[in-house]
Short mmCIF file of C-alpha atoms (C1' of nucleotides) in Angstrom, two decimals:
data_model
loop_
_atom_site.label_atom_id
_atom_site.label_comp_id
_atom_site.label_asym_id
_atom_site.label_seq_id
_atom_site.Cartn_x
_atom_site.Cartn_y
_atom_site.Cartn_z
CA UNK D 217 -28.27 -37.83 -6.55
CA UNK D 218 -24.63 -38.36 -6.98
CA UNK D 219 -21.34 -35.55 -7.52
CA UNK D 220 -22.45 -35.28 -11.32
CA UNK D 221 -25.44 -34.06 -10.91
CA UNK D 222 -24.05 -31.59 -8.87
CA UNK D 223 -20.78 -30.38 -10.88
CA UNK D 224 -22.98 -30.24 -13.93
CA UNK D 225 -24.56 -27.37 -12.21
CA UNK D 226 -21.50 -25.39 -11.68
CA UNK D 227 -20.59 -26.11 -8.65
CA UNK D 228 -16.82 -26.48 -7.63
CA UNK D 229 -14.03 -27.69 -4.95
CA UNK D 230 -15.60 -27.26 -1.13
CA UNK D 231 -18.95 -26.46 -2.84
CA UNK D 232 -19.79 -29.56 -3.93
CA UNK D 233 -19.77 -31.87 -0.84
CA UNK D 234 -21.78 -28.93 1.30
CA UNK D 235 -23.88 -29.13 -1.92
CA UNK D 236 -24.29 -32.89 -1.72
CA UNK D 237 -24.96 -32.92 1.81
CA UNK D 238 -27.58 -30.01 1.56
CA UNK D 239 -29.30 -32.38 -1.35
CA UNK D 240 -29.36 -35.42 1.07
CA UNK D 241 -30.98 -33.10 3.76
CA UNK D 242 -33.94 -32.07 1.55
CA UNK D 243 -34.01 -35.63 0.38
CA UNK D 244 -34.68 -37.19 3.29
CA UNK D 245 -37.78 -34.45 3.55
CA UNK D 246 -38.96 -36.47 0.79
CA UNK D 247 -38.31 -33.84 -1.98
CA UNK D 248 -37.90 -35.28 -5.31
CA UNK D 249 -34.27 -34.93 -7.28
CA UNK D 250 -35.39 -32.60 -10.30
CA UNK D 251 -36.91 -30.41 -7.31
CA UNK D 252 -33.71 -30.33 -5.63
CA UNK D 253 -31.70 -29.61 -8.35
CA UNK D 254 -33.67 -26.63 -8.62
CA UNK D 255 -33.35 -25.07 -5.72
CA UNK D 256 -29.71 -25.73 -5.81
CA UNK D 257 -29.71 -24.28 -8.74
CA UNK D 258 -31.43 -21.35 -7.14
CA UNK D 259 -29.24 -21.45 -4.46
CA UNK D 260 -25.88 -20.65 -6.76
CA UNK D 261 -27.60 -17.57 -8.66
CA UNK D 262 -28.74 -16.12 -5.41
CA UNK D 263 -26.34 -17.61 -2.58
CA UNK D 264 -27.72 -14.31 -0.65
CA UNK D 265 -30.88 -15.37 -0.35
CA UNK D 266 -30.67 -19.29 0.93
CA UNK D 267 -28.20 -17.64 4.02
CA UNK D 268 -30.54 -20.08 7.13
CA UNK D 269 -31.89 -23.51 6.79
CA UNK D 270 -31.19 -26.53 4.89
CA UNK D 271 -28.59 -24.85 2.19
CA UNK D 272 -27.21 -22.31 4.85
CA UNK D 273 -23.28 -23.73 4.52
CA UNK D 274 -23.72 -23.99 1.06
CA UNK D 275 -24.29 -20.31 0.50
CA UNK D 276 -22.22 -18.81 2.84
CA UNK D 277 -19.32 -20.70 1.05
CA UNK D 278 -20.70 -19.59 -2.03
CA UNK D 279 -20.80 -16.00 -1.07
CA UNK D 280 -16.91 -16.56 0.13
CA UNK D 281 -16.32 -17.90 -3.17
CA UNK D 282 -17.68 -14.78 -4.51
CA UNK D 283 -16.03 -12.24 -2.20
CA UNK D 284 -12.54 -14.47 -2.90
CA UNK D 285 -12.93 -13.90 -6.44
CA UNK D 286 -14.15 -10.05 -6.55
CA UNK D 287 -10.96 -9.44 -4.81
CA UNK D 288 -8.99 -10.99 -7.40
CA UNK D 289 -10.01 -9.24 -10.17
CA UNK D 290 -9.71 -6.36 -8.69
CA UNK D 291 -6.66 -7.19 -7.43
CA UNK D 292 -5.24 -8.46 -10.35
CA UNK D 293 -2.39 -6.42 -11.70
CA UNK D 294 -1.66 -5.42 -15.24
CA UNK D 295 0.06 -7.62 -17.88
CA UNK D 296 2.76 -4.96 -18.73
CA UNK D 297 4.28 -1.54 -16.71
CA UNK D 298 2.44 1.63 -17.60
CA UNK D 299 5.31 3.72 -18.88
CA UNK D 300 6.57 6.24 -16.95
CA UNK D 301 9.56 8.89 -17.31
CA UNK D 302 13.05 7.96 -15.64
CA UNK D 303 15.47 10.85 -15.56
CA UNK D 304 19.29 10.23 -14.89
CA UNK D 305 18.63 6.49 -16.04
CA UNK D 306 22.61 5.68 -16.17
CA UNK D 307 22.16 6.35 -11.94
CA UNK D 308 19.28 4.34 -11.61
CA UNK D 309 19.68 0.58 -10.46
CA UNK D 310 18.12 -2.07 -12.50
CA UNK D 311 16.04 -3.50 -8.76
CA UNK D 312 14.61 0.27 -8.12
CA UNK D 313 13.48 0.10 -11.85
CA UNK D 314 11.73 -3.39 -10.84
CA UNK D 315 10.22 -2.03 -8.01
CA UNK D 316 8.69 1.04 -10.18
CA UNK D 317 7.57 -1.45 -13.00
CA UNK D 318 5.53 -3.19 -10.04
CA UNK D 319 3.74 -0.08 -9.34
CA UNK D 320 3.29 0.93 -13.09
CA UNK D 321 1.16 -2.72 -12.78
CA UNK D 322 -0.78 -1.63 -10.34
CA UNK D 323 -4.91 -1.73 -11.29
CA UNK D 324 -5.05 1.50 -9.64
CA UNK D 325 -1.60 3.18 -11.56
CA UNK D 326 -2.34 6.12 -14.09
CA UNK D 327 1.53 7.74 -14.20
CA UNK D 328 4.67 7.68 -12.55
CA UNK D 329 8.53 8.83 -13.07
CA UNK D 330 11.49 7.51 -11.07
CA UNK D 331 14.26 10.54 -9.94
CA UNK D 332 17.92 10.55 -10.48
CA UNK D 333 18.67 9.51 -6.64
CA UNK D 334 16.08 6.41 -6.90
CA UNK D 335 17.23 3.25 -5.02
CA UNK D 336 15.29 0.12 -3.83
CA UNK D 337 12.74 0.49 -0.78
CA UNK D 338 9.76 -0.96 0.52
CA UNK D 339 7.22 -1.30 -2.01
CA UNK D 340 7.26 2.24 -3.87
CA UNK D 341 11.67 2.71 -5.07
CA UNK D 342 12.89 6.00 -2.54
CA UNK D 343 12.79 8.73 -5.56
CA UNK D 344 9.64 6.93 -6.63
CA UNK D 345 6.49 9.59 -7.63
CA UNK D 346 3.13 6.97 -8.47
CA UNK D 347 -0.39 9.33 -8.89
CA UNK D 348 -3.28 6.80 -8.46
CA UNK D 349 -7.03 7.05 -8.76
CA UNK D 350 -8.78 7.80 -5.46
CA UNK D 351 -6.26 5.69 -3.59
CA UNK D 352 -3.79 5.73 -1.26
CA UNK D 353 -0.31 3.55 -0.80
CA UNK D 354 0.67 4.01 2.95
CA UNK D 355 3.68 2.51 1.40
CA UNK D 356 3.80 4.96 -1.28
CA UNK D 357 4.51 7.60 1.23
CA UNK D 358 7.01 5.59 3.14
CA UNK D 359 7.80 4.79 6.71
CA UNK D 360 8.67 8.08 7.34
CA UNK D 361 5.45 10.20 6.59
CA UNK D 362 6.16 14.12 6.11
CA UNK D 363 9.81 13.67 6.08
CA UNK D 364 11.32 16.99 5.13
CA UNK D 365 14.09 19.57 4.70
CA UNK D 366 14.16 23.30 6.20
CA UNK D 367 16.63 25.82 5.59
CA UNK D 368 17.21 29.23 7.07
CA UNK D 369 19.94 31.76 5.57
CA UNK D 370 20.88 34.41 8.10
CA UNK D 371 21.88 37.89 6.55
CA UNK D 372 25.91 37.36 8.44
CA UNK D 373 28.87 35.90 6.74
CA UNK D 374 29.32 32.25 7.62
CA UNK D 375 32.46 33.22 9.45
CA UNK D 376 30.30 34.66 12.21
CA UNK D 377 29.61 31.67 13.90
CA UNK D 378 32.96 29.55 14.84
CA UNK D 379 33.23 26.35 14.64
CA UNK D 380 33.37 25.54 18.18
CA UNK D 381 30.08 27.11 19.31
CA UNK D 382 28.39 25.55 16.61
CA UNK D 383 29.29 22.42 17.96
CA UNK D 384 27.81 23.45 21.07
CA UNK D 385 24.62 25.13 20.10
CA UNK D 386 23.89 21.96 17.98
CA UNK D 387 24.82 19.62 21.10
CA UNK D 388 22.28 21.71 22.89
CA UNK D 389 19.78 22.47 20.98
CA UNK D 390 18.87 19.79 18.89
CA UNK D 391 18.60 15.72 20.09
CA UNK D 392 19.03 12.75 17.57
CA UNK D 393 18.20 9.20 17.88
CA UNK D 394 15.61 6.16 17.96
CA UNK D 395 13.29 6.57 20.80
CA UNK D 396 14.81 10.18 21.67
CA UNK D 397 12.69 13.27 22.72
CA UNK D 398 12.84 16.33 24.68
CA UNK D 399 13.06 16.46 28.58
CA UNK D 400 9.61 17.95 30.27
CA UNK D 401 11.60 21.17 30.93
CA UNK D 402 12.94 21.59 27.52
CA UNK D 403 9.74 20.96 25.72
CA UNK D 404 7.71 23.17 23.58
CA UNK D 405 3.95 23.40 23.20
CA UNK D 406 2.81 23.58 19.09
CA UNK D 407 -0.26 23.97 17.35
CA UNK D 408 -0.34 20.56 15.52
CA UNK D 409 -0.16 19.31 19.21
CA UNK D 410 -3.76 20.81 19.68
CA UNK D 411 -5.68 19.98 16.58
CA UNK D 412 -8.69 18.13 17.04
CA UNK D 413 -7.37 15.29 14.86
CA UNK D 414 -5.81 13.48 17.83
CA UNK D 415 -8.80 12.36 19.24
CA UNK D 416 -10.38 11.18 16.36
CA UNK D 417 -8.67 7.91 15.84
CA UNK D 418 -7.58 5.47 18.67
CA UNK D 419 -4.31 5.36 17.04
CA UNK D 420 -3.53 9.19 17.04
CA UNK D 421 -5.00 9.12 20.44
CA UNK D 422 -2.48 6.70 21.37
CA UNK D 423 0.42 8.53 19.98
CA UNK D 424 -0.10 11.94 20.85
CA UNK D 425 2.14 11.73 24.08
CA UNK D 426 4.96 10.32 22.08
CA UNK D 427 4.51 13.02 19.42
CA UNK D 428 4.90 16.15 22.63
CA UNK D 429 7.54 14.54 23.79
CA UNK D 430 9.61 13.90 20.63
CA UNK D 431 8.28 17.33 18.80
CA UNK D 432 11.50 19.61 17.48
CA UNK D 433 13.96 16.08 17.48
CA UNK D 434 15.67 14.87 14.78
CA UNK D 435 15.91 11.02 14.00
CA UNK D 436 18.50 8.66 13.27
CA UNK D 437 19.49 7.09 9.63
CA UNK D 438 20.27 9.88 7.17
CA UNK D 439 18.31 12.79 9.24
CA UNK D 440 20.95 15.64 10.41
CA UNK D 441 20.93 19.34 11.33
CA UNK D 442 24.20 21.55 10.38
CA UNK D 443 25.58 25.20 10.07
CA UNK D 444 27.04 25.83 6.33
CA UNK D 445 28.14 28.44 4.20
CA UNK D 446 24.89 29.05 1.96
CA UNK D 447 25.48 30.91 -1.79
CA UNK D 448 22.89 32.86 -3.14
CA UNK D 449 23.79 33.04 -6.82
CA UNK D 450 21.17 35.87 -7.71
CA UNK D 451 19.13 37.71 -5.48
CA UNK D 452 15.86 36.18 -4.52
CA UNK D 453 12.83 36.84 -1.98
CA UNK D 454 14.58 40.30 -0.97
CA UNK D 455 18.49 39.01 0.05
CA UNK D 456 20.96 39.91 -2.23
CA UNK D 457 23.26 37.21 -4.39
CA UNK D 458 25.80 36.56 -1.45
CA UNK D 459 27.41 33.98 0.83
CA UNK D 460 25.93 33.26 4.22
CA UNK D 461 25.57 31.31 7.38
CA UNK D 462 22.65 29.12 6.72
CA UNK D 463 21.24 26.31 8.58
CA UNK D 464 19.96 23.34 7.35
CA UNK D 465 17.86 20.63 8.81
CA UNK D 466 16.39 17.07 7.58
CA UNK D 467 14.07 15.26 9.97
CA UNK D 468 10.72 13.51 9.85
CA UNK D 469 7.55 12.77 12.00
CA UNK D 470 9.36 10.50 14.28
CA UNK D 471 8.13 7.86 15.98
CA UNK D 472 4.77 8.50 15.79
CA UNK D 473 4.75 8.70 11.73
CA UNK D 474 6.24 5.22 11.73
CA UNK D 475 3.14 3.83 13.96
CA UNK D 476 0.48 5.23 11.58
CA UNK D 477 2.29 3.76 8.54
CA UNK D 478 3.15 0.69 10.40
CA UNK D 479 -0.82 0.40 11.61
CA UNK D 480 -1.88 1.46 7.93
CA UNK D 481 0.63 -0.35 6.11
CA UNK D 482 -0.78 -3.40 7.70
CA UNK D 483 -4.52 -2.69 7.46
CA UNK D 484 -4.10 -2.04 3.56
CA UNK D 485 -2.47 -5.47 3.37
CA UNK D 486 -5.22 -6.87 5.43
CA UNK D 487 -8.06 -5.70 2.70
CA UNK D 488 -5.85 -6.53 -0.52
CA UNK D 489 -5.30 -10.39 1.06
CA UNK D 490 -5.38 -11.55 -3.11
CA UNK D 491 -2.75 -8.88 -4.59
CA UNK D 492 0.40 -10.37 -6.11
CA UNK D 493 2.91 -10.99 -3.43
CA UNK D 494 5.72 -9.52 -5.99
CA UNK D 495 3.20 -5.96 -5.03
CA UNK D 496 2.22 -6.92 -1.32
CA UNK D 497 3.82 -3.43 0.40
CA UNK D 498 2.12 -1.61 -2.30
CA UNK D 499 -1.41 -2.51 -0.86
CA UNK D 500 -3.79 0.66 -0.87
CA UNK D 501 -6.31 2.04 0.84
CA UNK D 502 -9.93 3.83 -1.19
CA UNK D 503 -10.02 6.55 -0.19
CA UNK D 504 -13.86 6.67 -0.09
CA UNK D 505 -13.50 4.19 2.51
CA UNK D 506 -13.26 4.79 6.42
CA UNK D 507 -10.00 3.53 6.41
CA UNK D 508 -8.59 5.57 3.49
CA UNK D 509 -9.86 8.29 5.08
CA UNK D 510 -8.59 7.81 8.41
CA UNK D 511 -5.11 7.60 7.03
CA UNK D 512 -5.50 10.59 4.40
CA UNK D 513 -5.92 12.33 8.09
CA UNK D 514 -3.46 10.62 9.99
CA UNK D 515 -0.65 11.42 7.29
CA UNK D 516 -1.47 14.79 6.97
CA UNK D 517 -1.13 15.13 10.55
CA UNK D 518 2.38 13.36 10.26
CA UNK D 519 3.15 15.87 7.80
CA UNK D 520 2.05 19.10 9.76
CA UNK D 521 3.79 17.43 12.66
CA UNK D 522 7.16 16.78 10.75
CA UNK D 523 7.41 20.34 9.66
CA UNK D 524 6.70 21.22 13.24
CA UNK D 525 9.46 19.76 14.71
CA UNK D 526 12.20 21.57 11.73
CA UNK D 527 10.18 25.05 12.66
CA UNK D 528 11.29 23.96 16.84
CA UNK D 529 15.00 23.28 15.76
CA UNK D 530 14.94 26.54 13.53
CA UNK D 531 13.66 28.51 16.36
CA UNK D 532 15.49 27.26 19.03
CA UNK D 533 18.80 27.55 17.54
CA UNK D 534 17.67 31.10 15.60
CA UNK D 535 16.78 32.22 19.32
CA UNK D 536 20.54 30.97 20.42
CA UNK D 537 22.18 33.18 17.43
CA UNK D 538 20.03 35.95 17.87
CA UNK D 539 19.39 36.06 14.38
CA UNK D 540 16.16 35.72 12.31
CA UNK D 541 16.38 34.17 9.03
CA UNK D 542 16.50 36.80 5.99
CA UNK D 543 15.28 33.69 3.79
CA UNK D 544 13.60 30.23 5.01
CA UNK D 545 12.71 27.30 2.69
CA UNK D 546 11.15 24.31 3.29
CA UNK D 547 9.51 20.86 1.72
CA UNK D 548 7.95 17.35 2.74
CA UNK D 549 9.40 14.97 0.12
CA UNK D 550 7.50 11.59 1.67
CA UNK D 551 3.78 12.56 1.01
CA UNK D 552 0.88 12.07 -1.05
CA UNK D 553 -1.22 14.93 -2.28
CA UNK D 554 -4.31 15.47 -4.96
CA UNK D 555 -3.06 17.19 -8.11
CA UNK D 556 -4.40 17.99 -11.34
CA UNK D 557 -1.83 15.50 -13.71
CA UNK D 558 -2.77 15.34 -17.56
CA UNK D 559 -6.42 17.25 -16.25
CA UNK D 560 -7.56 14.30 -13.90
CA UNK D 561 -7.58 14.39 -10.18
CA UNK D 562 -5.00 12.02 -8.80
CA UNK D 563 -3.31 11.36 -5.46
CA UNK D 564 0.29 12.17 -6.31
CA UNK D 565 2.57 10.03 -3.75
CA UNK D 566 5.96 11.13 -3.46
CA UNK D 567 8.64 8.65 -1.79
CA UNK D 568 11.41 10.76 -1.61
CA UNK D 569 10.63 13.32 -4.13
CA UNK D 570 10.73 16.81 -3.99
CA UNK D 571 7.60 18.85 -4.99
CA UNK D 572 8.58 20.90 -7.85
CA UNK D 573 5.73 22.45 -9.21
CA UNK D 574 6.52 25.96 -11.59
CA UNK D 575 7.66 27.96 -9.21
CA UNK D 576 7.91 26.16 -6.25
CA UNK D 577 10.88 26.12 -3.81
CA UNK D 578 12.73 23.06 -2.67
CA UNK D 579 15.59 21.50 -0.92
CA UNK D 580 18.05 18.88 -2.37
CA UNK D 581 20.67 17.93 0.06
CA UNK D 582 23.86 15.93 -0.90
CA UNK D 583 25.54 14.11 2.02
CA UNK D 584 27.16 14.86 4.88
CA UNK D 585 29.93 16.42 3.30
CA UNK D 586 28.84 17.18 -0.13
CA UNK D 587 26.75 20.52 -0.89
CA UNK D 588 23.16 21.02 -0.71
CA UNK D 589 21.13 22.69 -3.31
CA UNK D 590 17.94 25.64 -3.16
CA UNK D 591 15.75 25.14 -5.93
CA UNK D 592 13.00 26.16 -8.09
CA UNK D 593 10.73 23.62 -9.60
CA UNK D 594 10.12 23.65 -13.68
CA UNK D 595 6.53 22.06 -13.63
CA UNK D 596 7.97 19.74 -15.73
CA UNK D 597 4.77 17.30 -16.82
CA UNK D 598 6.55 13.92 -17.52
CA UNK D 599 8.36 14.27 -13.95
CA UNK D 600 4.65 14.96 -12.36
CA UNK D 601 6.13 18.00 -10.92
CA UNK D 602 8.76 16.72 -9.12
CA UNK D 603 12.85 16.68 -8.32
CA UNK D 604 14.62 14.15 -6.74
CA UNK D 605 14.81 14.40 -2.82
CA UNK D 606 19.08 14.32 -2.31
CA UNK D 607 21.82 12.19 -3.88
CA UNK D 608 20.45 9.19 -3.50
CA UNK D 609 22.45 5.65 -2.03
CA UNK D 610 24.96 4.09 -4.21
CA UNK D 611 25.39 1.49 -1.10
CA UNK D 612 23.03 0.08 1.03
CA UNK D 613 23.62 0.27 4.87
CA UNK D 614 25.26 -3.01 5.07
CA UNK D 615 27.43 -2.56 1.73
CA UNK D 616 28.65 0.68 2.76
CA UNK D 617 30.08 -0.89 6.63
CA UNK D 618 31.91 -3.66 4.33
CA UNK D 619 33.29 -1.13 1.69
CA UNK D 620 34.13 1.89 3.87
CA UNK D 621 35.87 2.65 6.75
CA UNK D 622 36.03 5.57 9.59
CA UNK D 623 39.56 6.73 8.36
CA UNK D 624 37.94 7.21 4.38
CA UNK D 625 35.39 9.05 6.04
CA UNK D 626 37.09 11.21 8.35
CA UNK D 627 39.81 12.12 5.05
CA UNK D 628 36.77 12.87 3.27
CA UNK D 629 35.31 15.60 6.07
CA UNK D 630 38.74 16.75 6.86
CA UNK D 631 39.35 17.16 3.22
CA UNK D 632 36.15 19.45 2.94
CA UNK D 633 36.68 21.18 6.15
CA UNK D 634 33.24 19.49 7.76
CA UNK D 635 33.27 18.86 11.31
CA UNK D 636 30.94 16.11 12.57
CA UNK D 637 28.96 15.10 15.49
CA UNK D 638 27.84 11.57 15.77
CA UNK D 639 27.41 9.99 11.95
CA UNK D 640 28.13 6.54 11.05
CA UNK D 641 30.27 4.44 8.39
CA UNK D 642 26.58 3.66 6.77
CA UNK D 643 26.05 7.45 6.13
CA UNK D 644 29.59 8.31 4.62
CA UNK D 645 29.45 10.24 1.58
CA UNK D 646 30.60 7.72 -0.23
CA UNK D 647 27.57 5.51 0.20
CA UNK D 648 26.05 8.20 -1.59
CA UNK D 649 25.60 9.26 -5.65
CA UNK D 650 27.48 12.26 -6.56
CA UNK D 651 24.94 14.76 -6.00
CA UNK D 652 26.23 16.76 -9.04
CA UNK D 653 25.57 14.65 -11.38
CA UNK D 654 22.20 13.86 -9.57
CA UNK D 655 21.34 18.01 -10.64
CA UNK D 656 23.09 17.71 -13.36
CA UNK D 657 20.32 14.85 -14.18
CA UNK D 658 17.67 17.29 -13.44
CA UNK D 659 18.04 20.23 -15.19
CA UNK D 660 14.26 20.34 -16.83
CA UNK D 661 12.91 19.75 -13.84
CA UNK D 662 14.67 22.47 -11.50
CA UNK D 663 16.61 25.42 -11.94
CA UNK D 664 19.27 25.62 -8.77
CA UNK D 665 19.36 28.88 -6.96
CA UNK D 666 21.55 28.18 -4.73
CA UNK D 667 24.29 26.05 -3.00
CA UNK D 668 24.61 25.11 0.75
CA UNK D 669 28.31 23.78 2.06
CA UNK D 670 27.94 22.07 5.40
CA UNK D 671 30.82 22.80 7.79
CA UNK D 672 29.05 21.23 11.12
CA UNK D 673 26.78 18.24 10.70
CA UNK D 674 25.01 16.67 13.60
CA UNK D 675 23.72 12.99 13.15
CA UNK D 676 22.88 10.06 14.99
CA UNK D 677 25.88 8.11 16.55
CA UNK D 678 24.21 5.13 14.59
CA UNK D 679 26.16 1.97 15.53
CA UNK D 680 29.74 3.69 15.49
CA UNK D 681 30.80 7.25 15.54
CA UNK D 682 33.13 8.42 12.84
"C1'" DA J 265 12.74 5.25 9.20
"C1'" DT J 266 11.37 3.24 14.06
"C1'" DG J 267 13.25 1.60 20.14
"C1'" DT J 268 10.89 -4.00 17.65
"C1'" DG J 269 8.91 -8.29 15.19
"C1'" DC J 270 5.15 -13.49 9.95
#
DNA sequence: ATGTGC
């Protein structure tokens, strides 16, 4: 018995010594060679069975083998992009349109379209929309699960709240930052804070003190909350065409959305250990699997939770006006949901997207300083029902501190009339797209209804104030 | 995006 009898039975690499050494153990029984080439011919057809004695090693490396390779092929990712719809190419970077091509690749892609404000992010492009088969990308959704804008027009003219008590109901009403929550005193009890969901999964166990205490805060990065003049070109749900005080708020599910797609993120990774490295963050979960399931729940939580904290800062700071708002609109633009595309069921992830199904409502803000629009969605098919999500970077975080400066920035607000609290160099307007040409990009898939001009933005401080 | 890590 030498190593050609045994690689003229199939067997390969770490296989063949374990199978050599099995041979010599059932030689030294006395067993003759055809006899042994037999059974270890046996033993490769049916590894499962051979799992104790003699040829034990031999088939559990064998059924590694197997495992190892099942994963690859499923694993393996297609030879060309799917196509997929880009609208407002000429605003699109050539790396976002990489990172999309990846996902088109993906086994488990069936359509996509990039939006007008896409721009490079981890795994899925931000403005990405990818609708998959019965799986989920925790990556897909983003970092920030449920992120999301809320407005709230009051019927008064803008003029009726001054500048200066803006400032202050914003300082006191709303909180911004990494880590930041509400004091005990402050804090408000919710609904999503009760569902049963919590204790259903150690890790929303785990984070559903972090969640009370953070509920109805804003974050840090590009999240903000700001009074503006709001312009209602026709009239709509009951308020006439007119110009009024609005509010307008864009926050996300905080720290504890982050920890679910940190803890997903990383268990999707864990189960795809053979996917392409250039598609690594755009592991998935099935979601006929325990773990796809868990996170299906856990980001829908993130999302009920997000929209939670927006309905706190809208209440709170409705409460300080003593008004109620005579029109409210609202949308989660990092989520994944099943829809109906081309008459198949598919898990529709949106990465900074805005739902815009016929009919529906949605908010595209522009930058600190640059109007916001209301709008209503087109259904259009090739965009899989969807609108970008705002203007979209034109620099990075880093670029913009090299290229800009706090004077540009505060010419820029002053310019505009925008007063601002906190803010930093990385979110000056000028790191952003024009967000009028980002509409302008968009015209079959929205129709705008209205315009919102901020004239007091809270932010984070970020590194440096403006 | 988040108060922190392949």
């Amino acid at each position: 018995m030498n190593g050609k009898h045994i690689t003229k039975l199939g067997f390969t690499n770490t296989s063949i010594g374990l199978a050599l050494a099995a041979a010599q153990l059932r030689e030294d029984t006395g067993l003759g060679r055809q006899a042994i080439l037999d059974e270890l011919s046996a033993v490769k057809s049916q590894p499962a069975a051979y799992q104790t004695g003699e040829y034990a090693a031999l088939a559990h490396e064998l059924l590694a083998q197997q495992t190892h390779t099942a994963f690859h092929a499923a694993d393996a990712l297609r030879p060309a992009a799917l196509p997929y719809a880009q609208f407002g190419a000429e605003l699109i970077e050539a790396n976002a349109r990489a990172q999309m091509d990846v996902a088109m690749q993906l086994p488990i892609a069936r359509a996509g379209a990039l939006m007008p404000d896409a721009h490079v992010g981890y795994g899925l492009p931000i403005g990405g929309v990818l609708a998959t088969e019965n799986t989920v990308i925790p990556y897909g959704v983003g970092v920030d699960i449920g992120c999301a804008m809320h407005l709230s027009v009051f019927a008064v003219p803008p003029e009726h709240l001054k500048t200066a008590e803006a400032l202050h109901l914003l300082q006191k009403h709303t909180r911004f930052g990494a880590g930041i929550g509400f004091e005990r005193r402050e804090r408000l009890g919710h609904a999503v804070l009760d569902e049963a969901a919590w204790d259903e999964q150690p890790v929303l166990r785990r984070l559903h003190d972090k969640a009370a205490e953070q509920i109805g805060s804003s974050g840090s990065g590009n999240h903000f909350a700001e009074f503006g003049a709001f312009t209602l070109s026709a009239p709509e749900a009951g308020l006439e065409a007119g110009t009024y005080l609005a509010l307008l708020s864009h926050s996300g599910s905080r720290g504890f959305g982050a920890q679910v797609a940190g803890h997903f993120t990383k268990l999707a990774e864990s189960l795809h250990p053979a996917l392409d490295t250039s598609a690594r963050k755009l592991a998935w979960l099935d979601l006929g699997s325990e773990a796809g399931e868990a996170y299906w729940q856990a980001m829908n939580l993130a999302g009920r939770y997000a929209l939670a904290n927006h309905e706190q800062l809208h209440a709170r700071l409705s409460r300080a006006l003593g008004e109620v708002a005579a029109l409210s609109a609202r949308n989660s633009h990092n989520l994944a949901w099943k829809e109906t595309v081309n008459g198949e069921e598919l898990i529709v992830h949106r990465k900074g997207a805005t739902p815009a199904a016929a009919g529906q409502l949605g908010l595209i803000p522009g930058s600190m300083a640059d109007p916001g629009y209301l709008v209503r969605g087109k259904g259009y098919a090739p965009a899989l029902g969807s609108a970008s999500h705002g203007a979209g970077r034109q620099l990075g975080r880093k670029a913009a501190q090299a290229a800009l400066s706090k004077s540009v920035v505060s010419a820029y607000l002053r310019d505009r009339g925008v007063t601002l609290i906190g803010g930093g160099v990385d979110e000056a307007p000028q790191a952003y797209k024009r967000i009028e040409a980002v509409i302008a990009a968009q015209s079959e898939l929205v129709e705008v209804l209205g315009e919102f001009r901020p004239r007091v933005v809270r932010m984070d401080s970020g590194s440096e104030d403006i």
